[in-house]
Every structure is written in structure tokens, then in C-alpha cells.
PDB file of C-alpha atoms in Angstrom:
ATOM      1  CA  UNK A  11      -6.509  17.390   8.446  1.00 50.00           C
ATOM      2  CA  UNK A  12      -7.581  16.048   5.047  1.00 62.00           C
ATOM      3  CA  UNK A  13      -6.867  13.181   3.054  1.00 68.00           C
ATOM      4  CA  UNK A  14      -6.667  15.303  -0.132  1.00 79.00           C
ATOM      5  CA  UNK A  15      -3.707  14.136  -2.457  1.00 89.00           C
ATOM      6  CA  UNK A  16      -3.571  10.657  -3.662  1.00 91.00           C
ATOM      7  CA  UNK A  17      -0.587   9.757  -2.253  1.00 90.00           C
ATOM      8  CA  UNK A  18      -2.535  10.723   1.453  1.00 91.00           C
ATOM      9  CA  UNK A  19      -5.554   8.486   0.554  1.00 92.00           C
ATOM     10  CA  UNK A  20      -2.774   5.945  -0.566  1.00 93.00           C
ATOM     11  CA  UNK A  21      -0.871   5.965   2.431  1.00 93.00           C
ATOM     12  CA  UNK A  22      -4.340   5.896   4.695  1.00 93.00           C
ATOM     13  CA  UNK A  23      -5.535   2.931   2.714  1.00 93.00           C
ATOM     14  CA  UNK A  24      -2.192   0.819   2.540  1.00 94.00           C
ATOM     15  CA  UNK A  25      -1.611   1.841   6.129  1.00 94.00           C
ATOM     16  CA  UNK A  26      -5.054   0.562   7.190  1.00 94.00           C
ATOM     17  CA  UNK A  27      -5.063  -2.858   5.333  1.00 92.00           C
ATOM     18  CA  UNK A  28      -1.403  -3.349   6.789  1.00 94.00           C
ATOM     19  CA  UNK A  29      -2.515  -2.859  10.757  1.00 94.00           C
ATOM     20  CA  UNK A  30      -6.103  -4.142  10.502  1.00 94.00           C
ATOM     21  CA  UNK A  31      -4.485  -8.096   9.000  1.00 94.00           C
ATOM     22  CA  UNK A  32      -1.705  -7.352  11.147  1.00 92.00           C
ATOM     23  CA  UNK A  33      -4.167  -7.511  14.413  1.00 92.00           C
ATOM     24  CA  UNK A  34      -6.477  -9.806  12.809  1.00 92.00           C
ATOM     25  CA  UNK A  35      -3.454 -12.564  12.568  1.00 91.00           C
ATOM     26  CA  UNK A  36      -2.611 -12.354  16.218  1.00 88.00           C
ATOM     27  CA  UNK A  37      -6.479 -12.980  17.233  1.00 87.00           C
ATOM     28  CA  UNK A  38      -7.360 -15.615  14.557  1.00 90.00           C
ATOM     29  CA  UNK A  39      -3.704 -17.377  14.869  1.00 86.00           C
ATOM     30  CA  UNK A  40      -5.244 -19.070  17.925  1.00 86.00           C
ATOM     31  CA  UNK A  41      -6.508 -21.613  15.889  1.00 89.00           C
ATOM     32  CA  UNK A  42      -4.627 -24.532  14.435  1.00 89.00           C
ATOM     33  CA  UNK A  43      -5.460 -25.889  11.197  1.00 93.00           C
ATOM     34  CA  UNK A  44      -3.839 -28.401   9.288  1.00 93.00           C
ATOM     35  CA  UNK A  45      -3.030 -28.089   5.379  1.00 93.00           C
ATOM     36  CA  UNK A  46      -3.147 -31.308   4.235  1.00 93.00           C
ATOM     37  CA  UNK A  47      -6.473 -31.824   5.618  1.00 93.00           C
ATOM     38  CA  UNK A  48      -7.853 -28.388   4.128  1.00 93.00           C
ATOM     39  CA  UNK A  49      -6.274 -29.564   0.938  1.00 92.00           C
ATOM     40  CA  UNK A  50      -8.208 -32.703   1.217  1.00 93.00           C
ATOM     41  CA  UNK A  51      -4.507 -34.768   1.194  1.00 93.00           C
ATOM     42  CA  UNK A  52      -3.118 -37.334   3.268  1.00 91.00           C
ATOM     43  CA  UNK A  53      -0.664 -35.909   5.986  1.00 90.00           C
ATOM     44  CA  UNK A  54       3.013 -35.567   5.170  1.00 88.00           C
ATOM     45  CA  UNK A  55       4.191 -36.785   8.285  1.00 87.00           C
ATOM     46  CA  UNK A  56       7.571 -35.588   7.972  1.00 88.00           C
ATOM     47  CA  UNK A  57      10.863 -36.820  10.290  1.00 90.00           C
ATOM     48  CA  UNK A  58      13.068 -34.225  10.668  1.00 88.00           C
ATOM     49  CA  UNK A  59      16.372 -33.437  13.297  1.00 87.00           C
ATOM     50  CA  UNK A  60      14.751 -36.704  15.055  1.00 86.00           C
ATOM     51  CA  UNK A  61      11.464 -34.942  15.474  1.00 88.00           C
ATOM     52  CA  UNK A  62       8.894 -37.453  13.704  1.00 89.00           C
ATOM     53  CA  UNK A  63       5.897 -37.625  12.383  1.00 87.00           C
ATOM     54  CA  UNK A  64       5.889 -33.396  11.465  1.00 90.00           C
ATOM     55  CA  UNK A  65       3.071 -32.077   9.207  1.00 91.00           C
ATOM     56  CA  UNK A  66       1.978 -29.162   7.759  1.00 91.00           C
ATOM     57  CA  UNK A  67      -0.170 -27.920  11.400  1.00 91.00           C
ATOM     58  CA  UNK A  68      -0.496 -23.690  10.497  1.00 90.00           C
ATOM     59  CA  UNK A  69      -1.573 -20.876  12.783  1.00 89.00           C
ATOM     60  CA  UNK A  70      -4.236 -19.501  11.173  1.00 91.00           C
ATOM     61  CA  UNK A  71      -2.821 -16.411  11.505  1.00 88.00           C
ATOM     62  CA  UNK A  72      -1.112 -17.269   7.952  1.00 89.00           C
ATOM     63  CA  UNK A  73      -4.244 -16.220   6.166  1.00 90.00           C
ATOM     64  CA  UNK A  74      -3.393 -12.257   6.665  1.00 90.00           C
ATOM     65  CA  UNK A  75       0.530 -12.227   6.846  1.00 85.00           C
ATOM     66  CA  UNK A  76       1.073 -12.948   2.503  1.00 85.00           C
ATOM     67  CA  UNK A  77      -0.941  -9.502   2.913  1.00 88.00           C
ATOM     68  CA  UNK A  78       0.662  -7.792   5.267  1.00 89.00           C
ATOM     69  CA  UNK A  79       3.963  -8.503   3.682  1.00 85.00           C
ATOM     70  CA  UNK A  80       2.378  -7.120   0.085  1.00 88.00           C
ATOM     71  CA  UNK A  81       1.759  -4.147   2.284  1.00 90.00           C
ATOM     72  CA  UNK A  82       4.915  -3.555   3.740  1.00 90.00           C
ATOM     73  CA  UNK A  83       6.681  -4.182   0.018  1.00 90.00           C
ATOM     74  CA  UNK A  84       3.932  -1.572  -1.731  1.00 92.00           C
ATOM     75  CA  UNK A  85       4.719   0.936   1.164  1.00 93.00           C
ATOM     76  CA  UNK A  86       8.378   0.056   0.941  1.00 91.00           C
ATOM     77  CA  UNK A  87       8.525   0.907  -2.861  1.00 90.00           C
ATOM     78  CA  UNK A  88       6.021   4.158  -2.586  1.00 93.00           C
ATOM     79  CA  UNK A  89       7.015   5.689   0.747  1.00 93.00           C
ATOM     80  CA  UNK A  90      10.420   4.356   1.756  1.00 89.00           C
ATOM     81  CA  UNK A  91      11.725   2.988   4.885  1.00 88.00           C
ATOM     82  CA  UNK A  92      10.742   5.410   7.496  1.00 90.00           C
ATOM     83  CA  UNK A  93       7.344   4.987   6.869  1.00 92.00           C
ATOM     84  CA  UNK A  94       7.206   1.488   7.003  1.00 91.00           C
ATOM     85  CA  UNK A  95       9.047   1.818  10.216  1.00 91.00           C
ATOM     86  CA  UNK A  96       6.460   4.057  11.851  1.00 93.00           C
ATOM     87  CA  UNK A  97       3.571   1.604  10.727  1.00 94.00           C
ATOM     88  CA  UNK A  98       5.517  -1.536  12.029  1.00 93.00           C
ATOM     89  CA  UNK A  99       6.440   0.546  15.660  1.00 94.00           C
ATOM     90  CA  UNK A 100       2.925   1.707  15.540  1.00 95.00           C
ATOM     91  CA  UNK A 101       0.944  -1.628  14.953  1.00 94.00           C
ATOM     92  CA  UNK A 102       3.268  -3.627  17.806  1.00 93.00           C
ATOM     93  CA  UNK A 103       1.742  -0.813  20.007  1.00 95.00           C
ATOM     94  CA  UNK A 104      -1.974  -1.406  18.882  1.00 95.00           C
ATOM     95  CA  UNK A 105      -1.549  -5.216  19.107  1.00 93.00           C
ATOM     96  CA  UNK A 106      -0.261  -4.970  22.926  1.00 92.00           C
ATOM     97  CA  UNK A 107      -3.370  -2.655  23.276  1.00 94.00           C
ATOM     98  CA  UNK A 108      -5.808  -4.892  22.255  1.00 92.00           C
ATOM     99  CA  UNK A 109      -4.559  -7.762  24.493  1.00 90.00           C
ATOM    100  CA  UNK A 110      -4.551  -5.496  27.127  1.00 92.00           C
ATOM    101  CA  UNK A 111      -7.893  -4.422  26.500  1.00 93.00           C
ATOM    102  CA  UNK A 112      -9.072  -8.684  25.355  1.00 91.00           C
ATOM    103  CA  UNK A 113      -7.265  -9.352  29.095  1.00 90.00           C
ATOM    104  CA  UNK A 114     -10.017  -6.113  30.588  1.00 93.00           C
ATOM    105  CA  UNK A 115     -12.835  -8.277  29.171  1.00 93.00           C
ATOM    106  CA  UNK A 116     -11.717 -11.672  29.880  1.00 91.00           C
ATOM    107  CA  UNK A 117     -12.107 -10.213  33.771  1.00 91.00           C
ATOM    108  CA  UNK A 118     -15.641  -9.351  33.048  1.00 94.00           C
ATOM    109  CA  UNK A 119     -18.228 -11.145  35.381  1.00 95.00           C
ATOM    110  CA  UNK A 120     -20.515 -12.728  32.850  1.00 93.00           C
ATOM    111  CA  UNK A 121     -23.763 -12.465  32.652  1.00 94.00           C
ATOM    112  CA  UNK A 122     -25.506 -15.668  33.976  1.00 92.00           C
ATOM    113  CA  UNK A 123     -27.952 -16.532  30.770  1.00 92.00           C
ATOM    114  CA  UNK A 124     -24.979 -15.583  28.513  1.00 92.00           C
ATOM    115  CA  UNK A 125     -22.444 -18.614  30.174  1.00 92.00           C
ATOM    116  CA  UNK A 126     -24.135 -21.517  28.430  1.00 92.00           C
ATOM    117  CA  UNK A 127     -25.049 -21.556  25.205  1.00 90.00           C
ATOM    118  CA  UNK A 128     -25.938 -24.144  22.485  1.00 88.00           C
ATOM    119  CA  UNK A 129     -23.982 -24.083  19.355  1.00 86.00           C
ATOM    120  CA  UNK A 130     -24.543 -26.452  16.541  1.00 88.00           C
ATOM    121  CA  UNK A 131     -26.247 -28.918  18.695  1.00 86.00           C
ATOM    122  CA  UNK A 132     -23.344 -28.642  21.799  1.00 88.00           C
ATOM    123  CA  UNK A 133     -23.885 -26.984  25.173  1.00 90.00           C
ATOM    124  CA  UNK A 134     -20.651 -24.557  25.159  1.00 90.00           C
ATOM    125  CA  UNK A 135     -19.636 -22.651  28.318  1.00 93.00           C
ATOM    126  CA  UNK A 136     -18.940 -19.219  26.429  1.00 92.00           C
ATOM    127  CA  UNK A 137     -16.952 -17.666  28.872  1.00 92.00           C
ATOM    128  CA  UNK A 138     -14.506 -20.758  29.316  1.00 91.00           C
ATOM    129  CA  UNK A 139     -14.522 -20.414  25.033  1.00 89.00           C
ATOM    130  CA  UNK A 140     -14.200 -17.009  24.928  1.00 90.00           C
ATOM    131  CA  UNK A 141     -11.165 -17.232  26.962  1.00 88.00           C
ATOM    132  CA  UNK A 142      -9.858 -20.043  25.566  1.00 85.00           C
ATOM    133  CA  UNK A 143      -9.486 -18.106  21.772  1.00 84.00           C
ATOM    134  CA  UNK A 144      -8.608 -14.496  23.059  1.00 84.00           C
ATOM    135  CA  UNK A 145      -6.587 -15.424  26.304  1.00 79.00           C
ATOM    136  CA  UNK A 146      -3.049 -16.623  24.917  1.00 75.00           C
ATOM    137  CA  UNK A 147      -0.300 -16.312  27.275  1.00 75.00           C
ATOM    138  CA  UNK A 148       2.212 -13.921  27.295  1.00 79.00           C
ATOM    139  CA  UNK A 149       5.307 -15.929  26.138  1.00 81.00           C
ATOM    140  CA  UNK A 150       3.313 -16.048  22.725  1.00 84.00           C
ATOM    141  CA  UNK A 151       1.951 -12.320  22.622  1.00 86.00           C
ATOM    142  CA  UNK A 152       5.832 -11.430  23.404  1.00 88.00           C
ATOM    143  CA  UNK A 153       6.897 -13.792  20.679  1.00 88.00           C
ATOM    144  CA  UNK A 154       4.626 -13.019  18.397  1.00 88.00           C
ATOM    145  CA  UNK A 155       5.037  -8.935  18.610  1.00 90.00           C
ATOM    146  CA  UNK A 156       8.653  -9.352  18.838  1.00 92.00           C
ATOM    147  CA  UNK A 157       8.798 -11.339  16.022  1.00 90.00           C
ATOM    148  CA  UNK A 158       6.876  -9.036  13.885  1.00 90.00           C
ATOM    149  CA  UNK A 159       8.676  -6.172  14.598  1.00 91.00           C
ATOM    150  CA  UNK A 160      12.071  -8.221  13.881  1.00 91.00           C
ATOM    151  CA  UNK A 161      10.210  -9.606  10.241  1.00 89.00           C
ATOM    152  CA  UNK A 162       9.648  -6.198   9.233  1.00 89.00           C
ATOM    153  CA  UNK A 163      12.759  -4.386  10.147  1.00 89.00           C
ATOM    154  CA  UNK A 164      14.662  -6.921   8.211  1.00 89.00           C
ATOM    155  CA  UNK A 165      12.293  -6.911   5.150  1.00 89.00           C
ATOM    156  CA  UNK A 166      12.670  -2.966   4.758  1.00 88.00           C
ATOM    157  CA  UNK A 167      16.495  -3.258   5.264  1.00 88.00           C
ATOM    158  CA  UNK A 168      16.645  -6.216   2.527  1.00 90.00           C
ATOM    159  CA  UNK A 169      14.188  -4.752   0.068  1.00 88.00           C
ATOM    160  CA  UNK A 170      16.122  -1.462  -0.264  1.00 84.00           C
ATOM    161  CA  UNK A 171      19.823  -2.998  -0.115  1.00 86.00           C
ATOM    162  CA  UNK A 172      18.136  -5.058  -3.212  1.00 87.00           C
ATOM    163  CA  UNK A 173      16.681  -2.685  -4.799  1.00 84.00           C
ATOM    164  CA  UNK A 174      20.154  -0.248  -4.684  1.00 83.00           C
ATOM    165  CA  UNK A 175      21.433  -3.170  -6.658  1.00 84.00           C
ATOM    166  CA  UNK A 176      18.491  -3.832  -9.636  1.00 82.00           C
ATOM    167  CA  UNK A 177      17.436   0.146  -9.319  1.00 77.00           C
ATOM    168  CA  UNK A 178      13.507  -0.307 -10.241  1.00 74.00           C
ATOM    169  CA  UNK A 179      13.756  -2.992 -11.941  1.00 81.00           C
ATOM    170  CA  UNK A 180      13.200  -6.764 -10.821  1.00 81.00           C
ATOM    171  CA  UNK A 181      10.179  -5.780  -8.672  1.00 81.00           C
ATOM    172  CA  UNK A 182       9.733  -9.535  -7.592  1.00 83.00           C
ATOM    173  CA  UNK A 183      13.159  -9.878  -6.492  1.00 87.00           C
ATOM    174  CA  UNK A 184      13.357  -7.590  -4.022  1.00 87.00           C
ATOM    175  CA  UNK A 185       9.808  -7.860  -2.797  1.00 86.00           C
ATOM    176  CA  UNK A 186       9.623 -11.352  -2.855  1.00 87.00           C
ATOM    177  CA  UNK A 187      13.711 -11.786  -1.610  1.00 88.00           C
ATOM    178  CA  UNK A 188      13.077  -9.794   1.170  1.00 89.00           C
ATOM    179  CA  UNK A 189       9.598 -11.540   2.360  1.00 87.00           C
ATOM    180  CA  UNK A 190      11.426 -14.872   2.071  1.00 88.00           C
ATOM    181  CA  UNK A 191      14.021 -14.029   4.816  1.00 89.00           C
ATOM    182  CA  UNK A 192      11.523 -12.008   6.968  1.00 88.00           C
ATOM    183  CA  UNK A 193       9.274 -15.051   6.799  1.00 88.00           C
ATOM    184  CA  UNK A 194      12.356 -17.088   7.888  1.00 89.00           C
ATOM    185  CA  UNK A 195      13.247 -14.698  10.751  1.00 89.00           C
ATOM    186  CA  UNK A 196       9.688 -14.376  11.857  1.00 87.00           C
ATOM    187  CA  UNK A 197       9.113 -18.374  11.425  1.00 87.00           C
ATOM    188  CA  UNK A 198      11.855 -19.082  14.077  1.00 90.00           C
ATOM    189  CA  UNK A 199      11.571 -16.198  16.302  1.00 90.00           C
ATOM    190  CA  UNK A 200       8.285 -16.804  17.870  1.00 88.00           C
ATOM    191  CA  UNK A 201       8.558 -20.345  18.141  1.00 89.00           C
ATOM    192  CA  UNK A 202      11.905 -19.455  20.159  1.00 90.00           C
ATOM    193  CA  UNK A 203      10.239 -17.246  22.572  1.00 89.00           C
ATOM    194  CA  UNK A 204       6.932 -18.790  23.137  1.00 85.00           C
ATOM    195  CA  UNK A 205       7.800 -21.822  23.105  1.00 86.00           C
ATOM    196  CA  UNK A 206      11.940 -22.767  24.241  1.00 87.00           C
ATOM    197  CA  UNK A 207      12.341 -19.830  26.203  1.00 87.00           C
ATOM    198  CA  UNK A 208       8.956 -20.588  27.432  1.00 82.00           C
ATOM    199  CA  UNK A 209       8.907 -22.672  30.951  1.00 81.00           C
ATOM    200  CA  UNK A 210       5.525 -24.282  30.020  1.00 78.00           C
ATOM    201  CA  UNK A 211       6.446 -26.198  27.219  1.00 80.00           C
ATOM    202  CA  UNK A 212      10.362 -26.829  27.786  1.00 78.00           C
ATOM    203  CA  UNK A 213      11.103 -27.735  23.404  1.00 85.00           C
ATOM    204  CA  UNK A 214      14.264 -28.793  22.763  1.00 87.00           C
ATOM    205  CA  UNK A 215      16.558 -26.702  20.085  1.00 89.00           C
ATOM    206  CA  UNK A 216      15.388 -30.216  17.950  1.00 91.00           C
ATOM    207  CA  UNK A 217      11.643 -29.179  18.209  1.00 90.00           C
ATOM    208  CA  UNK A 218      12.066 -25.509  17.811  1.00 90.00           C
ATOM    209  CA  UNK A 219      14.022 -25.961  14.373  1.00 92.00           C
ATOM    210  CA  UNK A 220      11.986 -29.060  12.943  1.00 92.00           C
ATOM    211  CA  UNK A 221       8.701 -27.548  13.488  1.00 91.00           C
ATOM    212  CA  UNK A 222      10.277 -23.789  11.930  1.00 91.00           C
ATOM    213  CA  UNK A 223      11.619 -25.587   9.241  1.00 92.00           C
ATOM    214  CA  UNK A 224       8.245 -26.867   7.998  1.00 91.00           C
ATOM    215  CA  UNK A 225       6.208 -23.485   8.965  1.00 90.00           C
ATOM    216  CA  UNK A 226       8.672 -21.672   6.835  1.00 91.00           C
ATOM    217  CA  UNK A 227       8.753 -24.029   3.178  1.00 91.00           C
ATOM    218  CA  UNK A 228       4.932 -23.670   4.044  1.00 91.00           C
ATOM    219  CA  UNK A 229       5.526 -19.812   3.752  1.00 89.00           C
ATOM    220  CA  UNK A 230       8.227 -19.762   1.521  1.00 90.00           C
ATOM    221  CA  UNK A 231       5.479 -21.460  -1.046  1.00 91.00           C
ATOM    222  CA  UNK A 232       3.140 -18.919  -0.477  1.00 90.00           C
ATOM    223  CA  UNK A 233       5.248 -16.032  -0.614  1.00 88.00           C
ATOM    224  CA  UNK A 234       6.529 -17.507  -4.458  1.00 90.00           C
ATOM    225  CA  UNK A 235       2.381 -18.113  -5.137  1.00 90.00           C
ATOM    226  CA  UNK A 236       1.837 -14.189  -4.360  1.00 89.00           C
ATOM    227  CA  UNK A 237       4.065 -12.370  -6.152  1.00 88.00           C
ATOM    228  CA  UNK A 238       1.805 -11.939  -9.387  1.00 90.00           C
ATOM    229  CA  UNK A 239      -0.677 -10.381  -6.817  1.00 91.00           C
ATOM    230  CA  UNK A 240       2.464  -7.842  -5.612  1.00 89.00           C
ATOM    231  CA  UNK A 241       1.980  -7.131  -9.261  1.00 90.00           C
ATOM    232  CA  UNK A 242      -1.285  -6.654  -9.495  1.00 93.00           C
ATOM    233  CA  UNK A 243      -1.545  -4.000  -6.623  1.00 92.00           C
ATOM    234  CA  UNK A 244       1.498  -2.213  -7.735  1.00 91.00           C
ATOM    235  CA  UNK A 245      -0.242  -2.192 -10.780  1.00 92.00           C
ATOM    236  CA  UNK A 246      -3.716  -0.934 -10.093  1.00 94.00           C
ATOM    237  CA  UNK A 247      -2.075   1.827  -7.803  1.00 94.00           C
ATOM    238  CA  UNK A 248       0.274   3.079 -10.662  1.00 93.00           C
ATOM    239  CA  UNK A 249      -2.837   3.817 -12.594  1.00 93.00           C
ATOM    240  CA  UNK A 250      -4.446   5.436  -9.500  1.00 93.00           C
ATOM    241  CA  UNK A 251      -1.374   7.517  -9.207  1.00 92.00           C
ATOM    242  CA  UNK A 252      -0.493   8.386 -12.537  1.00 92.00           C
ATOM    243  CA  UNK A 253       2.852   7.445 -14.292  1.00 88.00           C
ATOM    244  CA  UNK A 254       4.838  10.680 -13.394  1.00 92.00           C
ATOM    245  CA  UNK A 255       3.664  10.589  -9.702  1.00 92.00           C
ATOM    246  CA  UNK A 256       3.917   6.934  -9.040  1.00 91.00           C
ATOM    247  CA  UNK A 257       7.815   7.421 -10.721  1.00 89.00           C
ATOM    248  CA  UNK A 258       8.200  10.418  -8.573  1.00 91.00           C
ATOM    249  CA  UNK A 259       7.067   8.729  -5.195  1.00 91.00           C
ATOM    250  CA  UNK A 260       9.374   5.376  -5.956  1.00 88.00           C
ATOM    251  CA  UNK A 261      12.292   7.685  -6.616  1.00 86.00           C
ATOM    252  CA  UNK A 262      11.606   9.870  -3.265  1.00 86.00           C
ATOM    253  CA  UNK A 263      11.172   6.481  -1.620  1.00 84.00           C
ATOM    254  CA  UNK A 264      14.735   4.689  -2.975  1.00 75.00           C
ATOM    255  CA  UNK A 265      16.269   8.238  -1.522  1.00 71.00           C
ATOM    256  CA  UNK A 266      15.634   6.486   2.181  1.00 61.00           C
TER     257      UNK A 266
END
């Protein structure tokens, strides 16, 4: 098989982006960074449903999901809702493959001049930091796919029930509405999971909405901040496409 027409290449590229930042978040969400210090600002330190001192702490896993949210919209708009079903079915499977295959090498017996190394001036045990940034537990791998899958079926739904209202107009409206309540969804859903249903950590109903409440005006912000960029791409693949394709594709696309 070929990738011959341009809406093929289209599909392989969008496609691509869409499960390559999708994996990439799970593995670099490990780390916790805070915005206010990044921002060089002094720390909100918010109280909220008697949970105090709350500030903008981020997986940085939030670097790659603005983009795989454009994705999903673009694909939406171009390809319709069963292929944006098949991608999000088909990336859960690859990110439960590559913890499996993270948990294979994790069980690895090092190699003895490999174990300590020294990195910016500090003896690290690599295996012990290797496993500490690919080994998360499985209450947050099930959250975290689950969640993703639940995001993205509810953005498809959203985006089309919109866009039967507007037709093609209002681009940002759907794309944009429909990120802002899969961002919601998503936002509470993994912190449920991996972290109330979770035995380890035993949060209260308080913790899990507090802290969900300030991931999600952190991506609420964000997802307003990148819809000229939804723009952009849709913009730069019209042109790609042609007028009378790209109309063509959206119209084949609104048809489910």
C-alpha cells in the first residue's frame, strides 16, 4: 500500500503527530513542574473546598495534550468520527504496549559500570532513576488511558453535535467547545482513578475536586490561547488540499 492521495499522506501525518504526543505525554507526565515558578511568579497558593495552599503543580504531560486535542479537532473536521475513534482505540492500545514493554526493561539486570553514573556533578544510581521516571504504577497508567479514551470520545461526540448546529461555520466553537469539556472530563477522571480509587494515597472527594479544579482553569487557559493555532493548521492544510477537496472531505466528514 501507498500513501498516494493527499488526503492518505494527510491522514498518515495527522495520525502520526496525534499517537506519537499522545505516548510522549504519558512518559514525560512523570514529572511535576510548577507554573508559577516556570513563569518566574510567586505561587498562587490557592484555598479551595478546604484544601489550602493549592498552586498551579502540572504534569508535564500538558506540553503535548493542546496538540493532541488540535489533532483530534483537524481529524474530526477532515475525516469524521470513525476515524478519530479508531486512532483514540488504537493509541490506548500502543500506550499499554509500551508500559508493558518499559515494565520488560525495568526487569533488566543492569549492567554493573552502567548503575552509577555522574550527572552534573551528582553520583546517580541509573537504574533506581530509570525506574523511578518510567515505572508509574498502575492506578495511574489505568487512569490515565482511561481517561484519554473517555476525553476523546466525548470531544468527537461534542464537536459534531456543535457543528450540526453552526454547519461549517464557527470553527473555534466547536473545536475549542468540545476541548474545553474533554479537558474537564479528562482533568477529573484520572485524578479519580489514580488517586481516590487508589489505596496508596486514600484523597478525599475534597482533594480530588480542589486539585481538578485548578488543573482544569490551567487547561481551560490554554485551550482559549490555542485556538488561532487550530487556525493556522486548518489553514495550511486547506491549501495543501485544495479548496474543492478540503470542502469535499469536511462535508464527507459532517455525514458521520
Amino acid at each position: 500500500m501507498t500513501f498516494k492521495t493527499k488526503e492518505s499522506r494527510l491522514l498518515l501525518i495527522l495520525g502520526s503527530f496525534f499517537v506519537a504526543n499522545a505516548i510522549l505525554s504519558e512518559f514525560i507526565g512523570v514529572k511535576i513542574f510548577t507554573v508559577e515558578g516556570t513563569l518566574g511568579i510567586e505561587k498562587f497558593n490557592i484555598n479551595l473546598l478546604g484544601v489550602p495552599n493549592l498552586s498551579y503543580n502540572m504534569s508535564a504531560g500538558v506540553l503535548t495534550w493542546p496538540i493532541i486535542f488540535i489533532m483530534t479537532d483537524i481529524i474530526n473536521e477532515y475525516f469524521g468520527v470513525k476515524q478519530v475513534r479508531y486512532l483514540s482505540i488504537l493509541t490506548a492500545i500502543l500506550i499499554a504496549y509500551a508500559f508493558v514493554v518499559v515494565g520488560g526493561a525495568m526487569h533488566l539486570q543492569p549492567s554493573d559500570f552502567w548503575v552509577t553514573q555522574n550527572i552534573n556533578g551528582q553520583s546517580l544510581n541509573m537504574n533506581n532513576a530509570f525506574a523511578g521516571i518510567f515505572g508509574q504504577g498502575m492506578w495511574i497508567i489505568v487512569g490515565s488511558i482511561v481517561a484519554f479514551l473517555v476525553g476523546q470520545i466525548a470531544d468527537v461526540l461534542i464537536f459534531h453535535k456543535i457543528k450540526k448546529i453552526t454547519g461549517d461555520k464557527a470553527l473555534w466553537l466547536r473545536a475549542t467547545g468540545s476541548t474545553l469539556v474533554s479537558q474537564c472530563i479528562d482533568s477529573f477522571v484520572v485524578i479519580f482513578i489514580a488517586f481516590y480509587l487508589n489505596p496508596q494515597y486514600h484523597w478525599s472527594w475534597q482533594m480530588v475536586a480542589a486539585i481538578g479544579l485548578v488543573n482544569y482553569t490551567y487547561k481551560f487557559v490554554v485551550a482559549i490561547l490555542m485556538t488561532p493555532i487550530l487556525y493556522i493548521v486548518h489553514g495550511i492544510i486547506d491549501r495543501f488540499l485544495g479548496k474543492d477537496l478540503a470542502h469535499r472531505m469536511i462535508t464527507m466528514a459532517g455525514r458521520g
